[in-house]
Short mmCIF file of C-alpha atoms in Angstrom, two decimals:
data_model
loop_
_atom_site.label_atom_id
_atom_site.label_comp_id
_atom_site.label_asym_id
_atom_site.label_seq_id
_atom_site.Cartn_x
_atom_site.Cartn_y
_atom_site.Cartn_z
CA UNK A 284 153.17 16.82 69.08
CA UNK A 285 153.43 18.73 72.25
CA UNK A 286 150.85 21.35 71.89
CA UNK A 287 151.62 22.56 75.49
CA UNK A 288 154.17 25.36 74.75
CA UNK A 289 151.87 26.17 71.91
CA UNK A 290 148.80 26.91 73.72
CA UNK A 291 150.67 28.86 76.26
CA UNK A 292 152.33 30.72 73.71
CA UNK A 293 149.26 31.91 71.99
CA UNK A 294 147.39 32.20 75.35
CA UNK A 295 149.93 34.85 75.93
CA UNK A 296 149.24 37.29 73.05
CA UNK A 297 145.84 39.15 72.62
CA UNK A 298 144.99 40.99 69.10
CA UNK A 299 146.77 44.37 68.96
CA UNK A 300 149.47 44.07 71.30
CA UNK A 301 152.23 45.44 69.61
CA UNK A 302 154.84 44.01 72.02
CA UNK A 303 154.29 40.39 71.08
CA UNK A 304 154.25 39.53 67.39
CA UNK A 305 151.75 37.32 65.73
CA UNK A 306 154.19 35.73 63.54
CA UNK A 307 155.91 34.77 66.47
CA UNK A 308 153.53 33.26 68.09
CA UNK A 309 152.33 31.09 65.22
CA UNK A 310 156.06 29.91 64.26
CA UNK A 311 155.84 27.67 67.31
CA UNK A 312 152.90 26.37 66.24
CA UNK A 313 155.03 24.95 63.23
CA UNK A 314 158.09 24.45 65.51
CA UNK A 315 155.89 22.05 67.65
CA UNK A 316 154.61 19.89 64.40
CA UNK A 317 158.46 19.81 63.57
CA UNK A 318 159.24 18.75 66.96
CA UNK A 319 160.11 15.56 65.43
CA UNK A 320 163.32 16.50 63.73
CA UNK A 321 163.64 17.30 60.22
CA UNK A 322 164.25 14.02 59.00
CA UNK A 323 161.46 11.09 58.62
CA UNK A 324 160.09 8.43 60.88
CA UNK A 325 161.74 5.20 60.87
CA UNK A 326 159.69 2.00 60.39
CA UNK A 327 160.85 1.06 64.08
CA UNK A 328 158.69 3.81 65.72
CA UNK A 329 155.78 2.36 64.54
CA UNK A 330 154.76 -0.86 66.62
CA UNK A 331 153.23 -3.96 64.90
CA UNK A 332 155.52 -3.60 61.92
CA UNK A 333 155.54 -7.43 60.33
CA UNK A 334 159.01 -6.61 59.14
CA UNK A 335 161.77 -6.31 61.86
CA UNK A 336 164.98 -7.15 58.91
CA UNK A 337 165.08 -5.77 55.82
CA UNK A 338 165.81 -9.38 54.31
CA UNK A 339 162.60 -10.72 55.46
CA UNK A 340 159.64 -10.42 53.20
CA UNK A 341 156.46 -8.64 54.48
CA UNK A 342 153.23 -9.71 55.61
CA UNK A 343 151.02 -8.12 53.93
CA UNK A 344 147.77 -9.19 55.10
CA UNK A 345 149.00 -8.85 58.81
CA UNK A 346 150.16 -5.07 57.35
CA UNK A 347 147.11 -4.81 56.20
CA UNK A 348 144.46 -5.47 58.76
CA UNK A 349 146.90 -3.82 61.26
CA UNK A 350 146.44 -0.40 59.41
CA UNK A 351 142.70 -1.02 59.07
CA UNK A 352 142.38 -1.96 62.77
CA UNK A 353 144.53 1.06 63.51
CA UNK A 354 142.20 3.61 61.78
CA UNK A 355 139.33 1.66 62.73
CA UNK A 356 140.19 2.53 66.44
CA UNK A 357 140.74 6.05 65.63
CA UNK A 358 137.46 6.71 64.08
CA UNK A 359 135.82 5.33 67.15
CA UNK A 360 137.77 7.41 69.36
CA UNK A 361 136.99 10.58 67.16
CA UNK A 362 133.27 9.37 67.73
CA UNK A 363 133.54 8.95 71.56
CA UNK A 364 134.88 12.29 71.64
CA UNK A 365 131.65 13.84 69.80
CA UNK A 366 129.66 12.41 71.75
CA UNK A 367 130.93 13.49 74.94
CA UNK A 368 131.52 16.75 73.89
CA UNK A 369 135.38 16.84 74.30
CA UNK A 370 136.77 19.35 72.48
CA UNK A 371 140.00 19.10 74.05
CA UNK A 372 140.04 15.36 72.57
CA UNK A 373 138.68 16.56 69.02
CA UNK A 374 141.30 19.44 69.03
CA UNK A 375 143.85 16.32 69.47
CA UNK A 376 142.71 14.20 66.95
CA UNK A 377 142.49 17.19 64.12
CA UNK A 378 146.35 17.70 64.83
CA UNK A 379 146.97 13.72 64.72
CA UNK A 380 145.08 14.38 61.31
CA UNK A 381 146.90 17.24 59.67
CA UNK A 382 149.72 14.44 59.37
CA UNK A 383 147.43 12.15 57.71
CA UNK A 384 146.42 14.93 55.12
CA UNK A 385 149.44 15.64 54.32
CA UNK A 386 150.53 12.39 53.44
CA UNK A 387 147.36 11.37 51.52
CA UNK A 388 147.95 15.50 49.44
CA UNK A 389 144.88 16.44 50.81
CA UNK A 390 145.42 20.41 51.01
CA UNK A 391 142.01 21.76 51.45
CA UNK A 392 141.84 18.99 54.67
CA UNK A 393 145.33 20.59 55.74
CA UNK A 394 144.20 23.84 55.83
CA UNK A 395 141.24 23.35 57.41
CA UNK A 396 142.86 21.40 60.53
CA UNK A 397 145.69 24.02 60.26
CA UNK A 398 142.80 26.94 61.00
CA UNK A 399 141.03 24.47 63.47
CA UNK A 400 144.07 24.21 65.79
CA UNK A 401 144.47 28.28 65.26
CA UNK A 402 141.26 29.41 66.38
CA UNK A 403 141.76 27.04 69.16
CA UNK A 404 144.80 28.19 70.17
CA UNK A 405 143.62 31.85 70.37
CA UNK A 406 144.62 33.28 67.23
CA UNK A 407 141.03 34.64 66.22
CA UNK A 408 140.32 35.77 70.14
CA UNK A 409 138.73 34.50 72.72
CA UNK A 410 134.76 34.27 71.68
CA UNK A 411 136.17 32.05 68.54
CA UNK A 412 138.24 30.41 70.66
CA UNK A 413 135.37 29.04 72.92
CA UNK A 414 133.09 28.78 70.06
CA UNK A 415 135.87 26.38 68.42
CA UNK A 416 136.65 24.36 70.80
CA UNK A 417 133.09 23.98 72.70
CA UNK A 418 130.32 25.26 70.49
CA UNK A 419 130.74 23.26 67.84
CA UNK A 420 128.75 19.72 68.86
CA UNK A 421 124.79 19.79 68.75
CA UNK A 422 122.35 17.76 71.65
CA UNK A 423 119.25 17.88 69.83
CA UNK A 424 118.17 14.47 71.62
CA UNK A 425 118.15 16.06 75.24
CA UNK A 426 120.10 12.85 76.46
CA UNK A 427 123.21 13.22 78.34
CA UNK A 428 126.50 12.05 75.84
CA UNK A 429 124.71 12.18 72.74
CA UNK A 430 126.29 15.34 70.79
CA UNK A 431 127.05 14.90 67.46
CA UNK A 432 128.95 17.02 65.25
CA UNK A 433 127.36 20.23 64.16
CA UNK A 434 127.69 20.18 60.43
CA UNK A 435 126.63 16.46 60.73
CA UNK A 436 122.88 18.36 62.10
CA UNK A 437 123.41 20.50 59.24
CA UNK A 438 123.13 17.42 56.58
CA UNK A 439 120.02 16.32 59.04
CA UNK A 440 118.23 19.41 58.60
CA UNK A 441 118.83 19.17 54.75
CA UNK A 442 118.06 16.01 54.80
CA UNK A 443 114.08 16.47 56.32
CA UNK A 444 114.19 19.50 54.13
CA UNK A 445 114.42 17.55 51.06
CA UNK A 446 112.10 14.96 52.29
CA UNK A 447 108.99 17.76 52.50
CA UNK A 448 109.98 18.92 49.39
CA UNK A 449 109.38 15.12 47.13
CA UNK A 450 105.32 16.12 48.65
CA UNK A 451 105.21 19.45 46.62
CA UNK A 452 105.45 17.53 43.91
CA UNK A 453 107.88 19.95 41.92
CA UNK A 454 105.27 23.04 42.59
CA UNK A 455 108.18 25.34 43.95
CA UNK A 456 106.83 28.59 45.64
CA UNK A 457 108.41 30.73 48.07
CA UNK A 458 105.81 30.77 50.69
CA UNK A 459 105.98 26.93 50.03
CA UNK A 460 109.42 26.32 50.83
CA UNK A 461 109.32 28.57 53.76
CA UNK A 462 105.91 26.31 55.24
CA UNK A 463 107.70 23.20 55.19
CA UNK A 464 111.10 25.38 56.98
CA UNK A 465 109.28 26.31 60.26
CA UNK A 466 107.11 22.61 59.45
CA UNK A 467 110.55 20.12 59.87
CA UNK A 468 110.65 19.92 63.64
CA UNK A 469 106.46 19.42 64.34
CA UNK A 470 106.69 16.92 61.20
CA UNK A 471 109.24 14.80 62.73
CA UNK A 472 107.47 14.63 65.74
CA UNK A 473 103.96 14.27 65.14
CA UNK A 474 105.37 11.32 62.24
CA UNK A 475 104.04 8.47 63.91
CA UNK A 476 100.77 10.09 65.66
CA UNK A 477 99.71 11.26 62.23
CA UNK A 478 100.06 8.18 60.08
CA UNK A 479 97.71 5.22 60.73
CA UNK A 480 98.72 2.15 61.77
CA UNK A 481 97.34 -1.22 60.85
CA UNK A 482 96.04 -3.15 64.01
CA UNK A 483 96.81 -6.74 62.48
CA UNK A 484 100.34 -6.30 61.27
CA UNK A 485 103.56 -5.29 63.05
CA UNK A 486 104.76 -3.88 60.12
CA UNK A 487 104.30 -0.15 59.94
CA UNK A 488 102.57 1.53 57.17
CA UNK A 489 104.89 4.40 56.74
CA UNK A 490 108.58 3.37 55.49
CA UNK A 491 111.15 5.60 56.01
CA UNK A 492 113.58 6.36 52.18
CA UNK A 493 116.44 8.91 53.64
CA UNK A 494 118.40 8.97 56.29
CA UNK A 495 120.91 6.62 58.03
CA UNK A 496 119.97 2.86 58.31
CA UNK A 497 120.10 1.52 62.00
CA UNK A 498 120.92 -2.09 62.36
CA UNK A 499 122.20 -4.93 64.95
CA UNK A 500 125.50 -6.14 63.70
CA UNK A 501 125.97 -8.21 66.92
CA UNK A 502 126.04 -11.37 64.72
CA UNK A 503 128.32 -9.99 61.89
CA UNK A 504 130.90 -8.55 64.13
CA UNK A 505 130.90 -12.06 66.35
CA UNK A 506 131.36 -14.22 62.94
CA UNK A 507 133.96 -11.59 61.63
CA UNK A 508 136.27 -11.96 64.85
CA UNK A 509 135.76 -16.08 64.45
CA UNK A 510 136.92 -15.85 60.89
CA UNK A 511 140.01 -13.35 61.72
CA UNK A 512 140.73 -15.74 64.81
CA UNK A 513 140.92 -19.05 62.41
CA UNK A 514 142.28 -17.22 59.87
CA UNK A 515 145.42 -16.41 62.02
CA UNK A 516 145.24 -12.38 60.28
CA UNK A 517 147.57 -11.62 63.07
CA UNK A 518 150.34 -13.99 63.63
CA UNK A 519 153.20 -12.86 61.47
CA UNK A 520 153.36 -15.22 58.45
CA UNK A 521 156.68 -13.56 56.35
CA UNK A 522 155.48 -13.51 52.46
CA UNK A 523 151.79 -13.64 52.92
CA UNK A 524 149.95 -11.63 50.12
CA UNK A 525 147.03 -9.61 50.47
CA UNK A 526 144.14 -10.48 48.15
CA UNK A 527 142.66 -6.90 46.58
CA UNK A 528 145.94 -5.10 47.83
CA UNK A 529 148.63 -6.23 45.08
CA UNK A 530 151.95 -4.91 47.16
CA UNK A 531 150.31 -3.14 50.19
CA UNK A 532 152.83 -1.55 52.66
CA UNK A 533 152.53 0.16 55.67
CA UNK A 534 153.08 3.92 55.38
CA UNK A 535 155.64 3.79 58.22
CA UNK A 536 156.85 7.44 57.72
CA UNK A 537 155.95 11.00 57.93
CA UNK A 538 157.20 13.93 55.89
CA UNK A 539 157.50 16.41 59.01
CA UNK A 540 159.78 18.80 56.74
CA UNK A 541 157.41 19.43 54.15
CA UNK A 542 154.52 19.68 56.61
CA UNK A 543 156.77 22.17 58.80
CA UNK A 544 156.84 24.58 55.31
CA UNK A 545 153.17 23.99 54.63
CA UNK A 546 152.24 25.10 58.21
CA UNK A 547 154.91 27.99 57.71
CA UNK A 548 152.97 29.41 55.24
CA UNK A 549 149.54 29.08 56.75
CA UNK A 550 150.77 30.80 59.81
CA UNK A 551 151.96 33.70 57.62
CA UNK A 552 148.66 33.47 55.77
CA UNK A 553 147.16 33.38 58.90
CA UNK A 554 149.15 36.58 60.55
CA UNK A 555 148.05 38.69 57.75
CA UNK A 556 144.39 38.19 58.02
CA UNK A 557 144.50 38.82 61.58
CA UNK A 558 146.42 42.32 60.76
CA UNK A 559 143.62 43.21 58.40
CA UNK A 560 140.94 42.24 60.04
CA UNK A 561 141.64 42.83 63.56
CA UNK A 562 144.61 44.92 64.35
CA UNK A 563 144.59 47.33 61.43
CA UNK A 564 140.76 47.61 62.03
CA UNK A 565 141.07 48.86 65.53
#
């Protein structure tokens, strides 16, 4: 949405300057995400729309799989951005998504990408600022592009937490809990060195109950494009119905004047935690 005159806007005030105001600053924030006029999208600015006249029915299957190959594409982009550790490129996707969250009334979401693209801009200083947009992917593999998100560790670690706790057997003590703490990262790695293995069989002995399941979906994904191919999903057949989706349309617009008021008010929210806590405290 042009976030260009926004980060050089914010670049340009620092916490206590009394020249330039903070309000200011974060108004273009919301003047950027209203770039797009105060009216609505139009169906004709989004491309692969199966209905060019308003006389001719809609595809909805073709609507359908377009939206779902759409998102599909997004989430693998978001992923490719983890893992290389762009933050630049994750910064861009959380403002794609603040639309998104709007339009699906998810506030808590809104907020959260509103304060994301904040304390990347500047607003919270420059350690935050770095921190934000930098710190915030894990390597715990030691592998070059393999970062993954840092609250995604988090549910790791709670994860192999939980799993040393089934072995107390509900015996709960605090010098317990703290033994299999500092225990989670020799555990995971001395796993397969400290369980026996049976000589005859390639199956192993120990079989692993949490975590995410790793599979080759080669074959699936090569019968799934054959089906989709002789299926025709995306040659536009006017009328066509979309089995589980009674209706489904293509959300072809986006409410930029209510988003502009919601991101008003963060910003002011915003401003006067950043008085309280940073200029007022100086």
């Amino acid at each position: 949405h042009g976030d260009g005159q926004m980060s050089q806007t914010l670049d340009q005030m620092s916490l206590g300057d009394d020249q330039i105001s903070l309000a200011a600053a974060l108004e273009s924030q919301a003047d950027d995400l209203g770039s797009h006029g105060d009216g609505q999208m139009t169906a004709t600015d989004v491309s692969g729309s199966s209905c060019n006249s308003e006389t001719a029915e809609p595809d909805e299957k073709l609507d359908f799989h377009l939206d779902l190959l759409y998102h599909g594409i997004l989430l693998m982009s978001q992923k490719y951005s983890t893992r290389f550790g762009d933050g630049e490129g994750a910064l861009a996707f959380w403002k794609n998504s603040i639309g998104d969250y709007h339009q699906e009334k998810k506030p808590k979401y809104r907020i959260c990408a509103h304060r994301k693209v904040a304390a990347c801009a500047g607003c919270l200083g420059p350690k935050v600022q770095c921190d934000v947009l930098h710190n915030c992917f894990i390597n715990d593999k030691g592998l070059a592009d393999s970062n993954i998100e840092g609250d995604l560790k988090v549910e790791h670690v709670n994860a192999q937490f939980k799993a040393g706790l089934i072995h107390l057997c509900g015996n709960y003590t605090e010098p317990a809990l703290q033994r299999i703490a500092m225990s989670m990262d020799m555990t995971d790695q001395l796993k397969e060195k400290l369980y026996p293995q049976y000589v005859d069989s390639e199956d192993c002995i120990l079989s692993e109950h949490v975590g995410h399941r790793v599979a080759d979906w080669e074959d699936q994904i090569k019968k799934g494009v054959e089906d989709v191919m002789d299926s025709k999903i995306f040659e536009i057949t006017p009328g066509r119905k979309m089995p589980g989706a009674p209706q489904y349309k293509r959300k072809t617009s986006v409410d930029f004047k209510g988003l502009r008021r919601f991101i008003k008010n963060y910003n002011k929210e915003l401003e006067y935690y950043i008085k309280d806590t940073y200029v007022n405290a100086e």
